mmCIF file of C-alpha atoms in Angstrom:
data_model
loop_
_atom_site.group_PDB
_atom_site.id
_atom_site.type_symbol
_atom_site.label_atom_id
_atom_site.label_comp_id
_atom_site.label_asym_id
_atom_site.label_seq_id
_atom_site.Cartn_x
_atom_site.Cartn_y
_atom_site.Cartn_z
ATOM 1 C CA UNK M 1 9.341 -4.456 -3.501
ATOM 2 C CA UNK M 2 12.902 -3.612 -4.897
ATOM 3 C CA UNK M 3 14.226 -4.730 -7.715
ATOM 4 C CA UNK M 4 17.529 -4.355 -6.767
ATOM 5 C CA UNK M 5 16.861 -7.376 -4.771
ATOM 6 C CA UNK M 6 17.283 -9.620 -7.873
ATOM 7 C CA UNK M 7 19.676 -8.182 -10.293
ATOM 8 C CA UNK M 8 21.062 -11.092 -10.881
ATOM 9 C CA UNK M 9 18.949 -12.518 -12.228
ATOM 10 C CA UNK M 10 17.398 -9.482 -14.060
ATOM 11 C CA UNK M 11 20.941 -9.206 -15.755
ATOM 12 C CA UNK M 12 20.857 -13.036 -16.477
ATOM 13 C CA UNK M 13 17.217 -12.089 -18.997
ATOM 14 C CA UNK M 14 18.586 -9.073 -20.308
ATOM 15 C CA UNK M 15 22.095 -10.892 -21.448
ATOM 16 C CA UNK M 16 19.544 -13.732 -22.529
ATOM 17 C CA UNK M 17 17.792 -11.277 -24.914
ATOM 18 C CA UNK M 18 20.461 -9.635 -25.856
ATOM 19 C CA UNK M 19 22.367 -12.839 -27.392
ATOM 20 C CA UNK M 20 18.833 -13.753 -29.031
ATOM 21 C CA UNK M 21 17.576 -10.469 -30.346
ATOM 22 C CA UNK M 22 21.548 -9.142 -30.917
ATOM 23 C CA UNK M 23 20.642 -6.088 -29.337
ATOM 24 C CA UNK M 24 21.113 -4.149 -26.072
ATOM 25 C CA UNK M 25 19.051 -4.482 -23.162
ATOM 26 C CA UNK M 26 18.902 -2.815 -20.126
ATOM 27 C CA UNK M 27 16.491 -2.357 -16.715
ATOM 28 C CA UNK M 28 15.704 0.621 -15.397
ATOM 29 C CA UNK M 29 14.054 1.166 -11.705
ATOM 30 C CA UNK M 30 11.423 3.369 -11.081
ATOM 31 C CA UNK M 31 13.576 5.899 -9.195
ATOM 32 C CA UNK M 32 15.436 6.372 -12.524
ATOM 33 C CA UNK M 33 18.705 4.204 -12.302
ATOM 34 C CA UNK M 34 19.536 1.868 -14.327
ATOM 35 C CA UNK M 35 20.630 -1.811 -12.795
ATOM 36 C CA UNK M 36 20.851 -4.381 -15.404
ATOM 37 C CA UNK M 37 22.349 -3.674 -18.893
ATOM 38 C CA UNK M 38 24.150 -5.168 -21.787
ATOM 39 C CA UNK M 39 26.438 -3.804 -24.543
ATOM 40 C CA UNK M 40 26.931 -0.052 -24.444
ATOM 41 C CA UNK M 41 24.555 -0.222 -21.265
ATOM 42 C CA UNK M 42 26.717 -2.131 -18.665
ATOM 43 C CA UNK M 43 29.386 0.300 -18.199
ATOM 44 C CA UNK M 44 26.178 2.763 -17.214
ATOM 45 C CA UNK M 45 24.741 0.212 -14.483
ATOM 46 C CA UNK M 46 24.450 2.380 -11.349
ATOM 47 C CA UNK M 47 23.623 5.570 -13.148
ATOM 48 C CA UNK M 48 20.574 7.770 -13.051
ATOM 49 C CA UNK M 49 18.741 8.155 -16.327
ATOM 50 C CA UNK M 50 17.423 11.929 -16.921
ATOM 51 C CA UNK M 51 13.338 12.008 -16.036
ATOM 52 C CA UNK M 52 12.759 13.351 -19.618
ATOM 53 C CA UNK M 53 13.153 10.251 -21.216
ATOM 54 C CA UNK M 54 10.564 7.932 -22.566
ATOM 55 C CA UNK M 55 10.910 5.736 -19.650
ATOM 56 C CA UNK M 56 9.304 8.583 -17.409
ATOM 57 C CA UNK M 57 6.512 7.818 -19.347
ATOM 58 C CA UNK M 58 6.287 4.041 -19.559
ATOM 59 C CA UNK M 59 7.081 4.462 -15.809
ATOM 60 C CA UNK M 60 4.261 6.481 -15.351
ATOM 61 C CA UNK M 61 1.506 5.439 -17.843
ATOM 62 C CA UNK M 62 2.506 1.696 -17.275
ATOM 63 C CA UNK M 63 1.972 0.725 -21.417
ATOM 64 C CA UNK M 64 5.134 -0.350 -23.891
ATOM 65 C CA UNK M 65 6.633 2.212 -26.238
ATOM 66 C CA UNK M 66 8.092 1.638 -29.664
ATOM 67 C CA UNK M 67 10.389 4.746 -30.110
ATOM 68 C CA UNK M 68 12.324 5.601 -34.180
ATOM 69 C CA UNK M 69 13.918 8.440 -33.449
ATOM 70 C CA UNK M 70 13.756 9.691 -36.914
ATOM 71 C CA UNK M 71 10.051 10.431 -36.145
ATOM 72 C CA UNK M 72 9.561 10.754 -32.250
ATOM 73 C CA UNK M 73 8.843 13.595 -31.157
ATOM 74 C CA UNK M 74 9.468 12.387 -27.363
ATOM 75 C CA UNK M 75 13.147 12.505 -28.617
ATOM 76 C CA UNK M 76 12.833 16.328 -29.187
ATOM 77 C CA UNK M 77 12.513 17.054 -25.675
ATOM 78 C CA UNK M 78 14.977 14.816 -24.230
ATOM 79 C CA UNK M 79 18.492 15.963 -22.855
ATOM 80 C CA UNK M 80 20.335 13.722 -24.162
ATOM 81 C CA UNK M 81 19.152 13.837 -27.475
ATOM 82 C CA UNK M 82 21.860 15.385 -29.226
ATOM 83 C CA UNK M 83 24.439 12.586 -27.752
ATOM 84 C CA UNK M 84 22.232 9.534 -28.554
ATOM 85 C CA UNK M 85 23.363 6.844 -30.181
ATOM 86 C CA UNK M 86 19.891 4.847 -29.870
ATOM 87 C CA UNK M 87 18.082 4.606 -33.417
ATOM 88 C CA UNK M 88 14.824 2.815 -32.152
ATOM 89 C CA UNK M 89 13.794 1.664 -28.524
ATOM 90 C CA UNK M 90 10.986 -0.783 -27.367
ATOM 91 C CA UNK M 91 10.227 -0.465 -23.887
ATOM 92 C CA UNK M 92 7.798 -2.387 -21.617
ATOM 93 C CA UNK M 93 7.017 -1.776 -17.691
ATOM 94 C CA UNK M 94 7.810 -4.423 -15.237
ATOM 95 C CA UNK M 95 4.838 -4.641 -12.790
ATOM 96 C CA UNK M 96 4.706 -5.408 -9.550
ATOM 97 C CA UNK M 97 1.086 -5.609 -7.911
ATOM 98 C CA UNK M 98 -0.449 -3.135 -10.297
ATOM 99 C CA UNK M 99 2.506 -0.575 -9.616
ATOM 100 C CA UNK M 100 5.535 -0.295 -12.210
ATOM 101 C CA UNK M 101 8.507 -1.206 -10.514
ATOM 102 C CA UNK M 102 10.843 -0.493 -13.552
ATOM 103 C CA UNK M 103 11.343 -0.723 -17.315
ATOM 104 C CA UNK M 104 12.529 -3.691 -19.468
ATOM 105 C CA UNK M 105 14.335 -1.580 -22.612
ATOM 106 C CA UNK M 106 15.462 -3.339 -25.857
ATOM 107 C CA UNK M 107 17.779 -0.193 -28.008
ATOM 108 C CA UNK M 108 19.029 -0.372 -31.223
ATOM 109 C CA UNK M 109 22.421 1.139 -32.145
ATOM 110 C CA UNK M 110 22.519 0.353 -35.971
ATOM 111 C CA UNK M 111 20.497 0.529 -39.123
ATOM 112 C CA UNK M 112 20.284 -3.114 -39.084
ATOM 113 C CA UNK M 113 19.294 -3.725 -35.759
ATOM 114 C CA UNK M 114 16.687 -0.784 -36.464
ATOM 115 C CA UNK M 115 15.241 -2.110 -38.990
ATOM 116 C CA UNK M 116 14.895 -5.844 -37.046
ATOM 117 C CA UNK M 117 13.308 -3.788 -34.059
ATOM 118 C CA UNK M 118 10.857 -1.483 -36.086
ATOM 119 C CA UNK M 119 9.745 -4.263 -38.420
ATOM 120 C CA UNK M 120 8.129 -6.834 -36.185
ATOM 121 C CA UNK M 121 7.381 -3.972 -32.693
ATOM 122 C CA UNK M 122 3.910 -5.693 -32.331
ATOM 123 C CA UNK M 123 6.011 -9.237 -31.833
ATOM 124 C CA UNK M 124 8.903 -7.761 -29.854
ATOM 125 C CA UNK M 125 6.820 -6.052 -27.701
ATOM 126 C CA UNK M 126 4.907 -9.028 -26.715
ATOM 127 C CA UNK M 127 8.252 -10.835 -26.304
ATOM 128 C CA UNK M 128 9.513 -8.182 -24.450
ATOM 129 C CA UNK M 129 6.264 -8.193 -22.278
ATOM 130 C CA UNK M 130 6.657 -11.686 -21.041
ATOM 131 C CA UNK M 131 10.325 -10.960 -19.554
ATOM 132 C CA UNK M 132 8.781 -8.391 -17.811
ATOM 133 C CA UNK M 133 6.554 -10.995 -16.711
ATOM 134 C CA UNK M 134 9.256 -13.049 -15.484
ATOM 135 C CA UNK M 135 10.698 -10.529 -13.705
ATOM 136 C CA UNK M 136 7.528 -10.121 -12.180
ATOM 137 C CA UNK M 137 6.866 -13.414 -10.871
ATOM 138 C CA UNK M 138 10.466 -13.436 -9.650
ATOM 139 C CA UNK M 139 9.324 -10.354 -7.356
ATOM 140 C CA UNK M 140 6.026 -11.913 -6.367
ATOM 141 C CA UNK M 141 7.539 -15.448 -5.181
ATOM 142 C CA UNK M 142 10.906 -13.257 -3.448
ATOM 143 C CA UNK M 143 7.844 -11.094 -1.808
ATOM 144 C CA UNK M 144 5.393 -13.269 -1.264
ATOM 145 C CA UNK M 145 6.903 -16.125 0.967
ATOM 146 C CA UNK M 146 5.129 -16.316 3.718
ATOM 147 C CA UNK M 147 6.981 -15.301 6.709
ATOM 148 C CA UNK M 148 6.035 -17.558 9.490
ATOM 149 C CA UNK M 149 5.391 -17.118 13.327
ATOM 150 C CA UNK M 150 7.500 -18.557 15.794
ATOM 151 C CA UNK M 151 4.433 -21.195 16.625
ATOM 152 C CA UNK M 152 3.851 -21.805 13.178
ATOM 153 C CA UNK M 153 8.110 -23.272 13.187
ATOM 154 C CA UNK M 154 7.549 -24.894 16.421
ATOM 155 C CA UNK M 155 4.416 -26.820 14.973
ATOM 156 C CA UNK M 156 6.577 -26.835 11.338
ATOM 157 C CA UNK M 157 9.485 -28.808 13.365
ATOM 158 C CA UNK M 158 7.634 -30.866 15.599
ATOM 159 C CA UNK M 159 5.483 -32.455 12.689
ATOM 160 C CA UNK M 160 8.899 -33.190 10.779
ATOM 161 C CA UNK M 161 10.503 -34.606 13.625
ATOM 162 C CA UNK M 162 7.471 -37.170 13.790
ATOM 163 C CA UNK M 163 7.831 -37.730 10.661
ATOM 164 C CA UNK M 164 10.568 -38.512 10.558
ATOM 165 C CA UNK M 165 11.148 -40.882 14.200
ATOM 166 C CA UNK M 166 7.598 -41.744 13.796
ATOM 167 C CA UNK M 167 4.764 -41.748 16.339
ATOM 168 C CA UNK M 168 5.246 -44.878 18.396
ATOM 169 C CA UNK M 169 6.201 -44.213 22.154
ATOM 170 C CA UNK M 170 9.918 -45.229 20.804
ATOM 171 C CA UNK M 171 9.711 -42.470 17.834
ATOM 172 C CA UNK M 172 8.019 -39.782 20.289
ATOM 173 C CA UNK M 173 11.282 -40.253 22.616
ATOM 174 C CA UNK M 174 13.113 -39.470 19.611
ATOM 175 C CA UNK M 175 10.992 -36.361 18.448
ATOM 176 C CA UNK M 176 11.348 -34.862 22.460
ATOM 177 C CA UNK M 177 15.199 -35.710 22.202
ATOM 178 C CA UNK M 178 15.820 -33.835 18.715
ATOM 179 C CA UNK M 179 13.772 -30.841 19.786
ATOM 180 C CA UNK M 180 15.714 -30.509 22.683
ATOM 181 C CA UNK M 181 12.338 -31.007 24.983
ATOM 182 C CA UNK M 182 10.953 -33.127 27.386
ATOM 183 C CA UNK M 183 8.375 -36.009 26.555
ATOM 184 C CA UNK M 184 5.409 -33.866 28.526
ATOM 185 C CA UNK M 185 5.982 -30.941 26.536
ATOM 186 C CA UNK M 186 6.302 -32.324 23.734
ATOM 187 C CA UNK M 187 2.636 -33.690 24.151
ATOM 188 C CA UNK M 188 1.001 -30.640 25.145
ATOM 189 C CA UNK M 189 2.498 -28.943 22.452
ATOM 190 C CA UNK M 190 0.683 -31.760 20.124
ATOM 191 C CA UNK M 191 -2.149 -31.159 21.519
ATOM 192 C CA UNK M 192 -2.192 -27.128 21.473
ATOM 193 C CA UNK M 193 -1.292 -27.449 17.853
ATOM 194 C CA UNK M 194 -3.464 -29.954 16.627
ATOM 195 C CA UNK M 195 -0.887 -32.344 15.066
ATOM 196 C CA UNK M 196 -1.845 -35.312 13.563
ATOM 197 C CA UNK M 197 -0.181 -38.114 13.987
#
């Protein structure tokens, strides 16, 4: 499971929330780097984030944090503290099975977007939750496709091919011909598959 498998499309949500919310958004892995990001963000796509920040934590405890830096004392112990331009962070953890894969950050750079963020956290968060949640389910259906056995394609191919020609003894000629095989085979292989027809 790697989210670097869909940036795309994780950069497509965080540009999404950042032209709703008017503030910037960015995804962070759970090896530390960041991969998706908007605003003041982007130009930092690529870059490892420093393992004292509060994503460490969300990373680790797997629960959203509201962060005002005038009061956190998280902020104290970061490295970067005395060159951060944040004012208030919401972050949530994008799952993956159980694990955290990453985390979904919302920042604010201003008083006013501050005040937005800080004012209605409880909603945000939840809001912030379910593109997690997308990103999730983007995951699950990229991880979860079935890979299928050669027999299960053979059986897959002859079954569309019948479909297709149809069953008749006219059809069947058609279904050996487009799988390249002979009529015999083609029959046997019916049979050790079980296709209805």
């Amino acid at each position: 499971m790697n989210l670097n498998d869909i940036t795309n499309y994780i950069q497509g949500i965080c540009e999404n929330i950042s032209s709703i919310l008017e503030v910037d958004v960015t995804l962070v892995s759970k090896d530390l780097v960041r991969i998706a990001g908007t605003g003041i963000f982007r130009e930092k796509v690529g870059e490892s984030i420093s393992d004292k920040t509060v994503y460490c934590t969300v990373l680790s405890e797997g629960n959203p944090y509201v962060i005002n830096k005038e009061n956190e004392e998280s902020c104290l112990n970061c490295c970067n503290r005395l060159k951060c331009k944040e004012l208030a962070d919401i972050c949530t953890p994008v799952k993956f099975e159980n694990n955290v894969v990453g985390v979904l950050g919302i920042a604010a750079f201003d008083e006013d977007q501050k005040n937005k963020i800080l004012s209605k956290d409880k909603e945000l968060i939840d809001f912030i939750n379910s593109m997690s949640d997308l990103i999730s389910f983007k995951l699950n259906e990229l991880y979860k496709e079935e890979i299928k056995t050669i027999e299960e394609l053979e059986k897959l191919a002859i079954e569309q091919a019948i479909k297709k020609y149809g069953s008749n003894t006219e059809g069947m000629k058609k279904v050996a011909d487009a799988l390249d095989i002979g009529i015999a085979t083609l029959y046997r292989k019916i049979k050790k598959f079980d296709i209805k027809y």
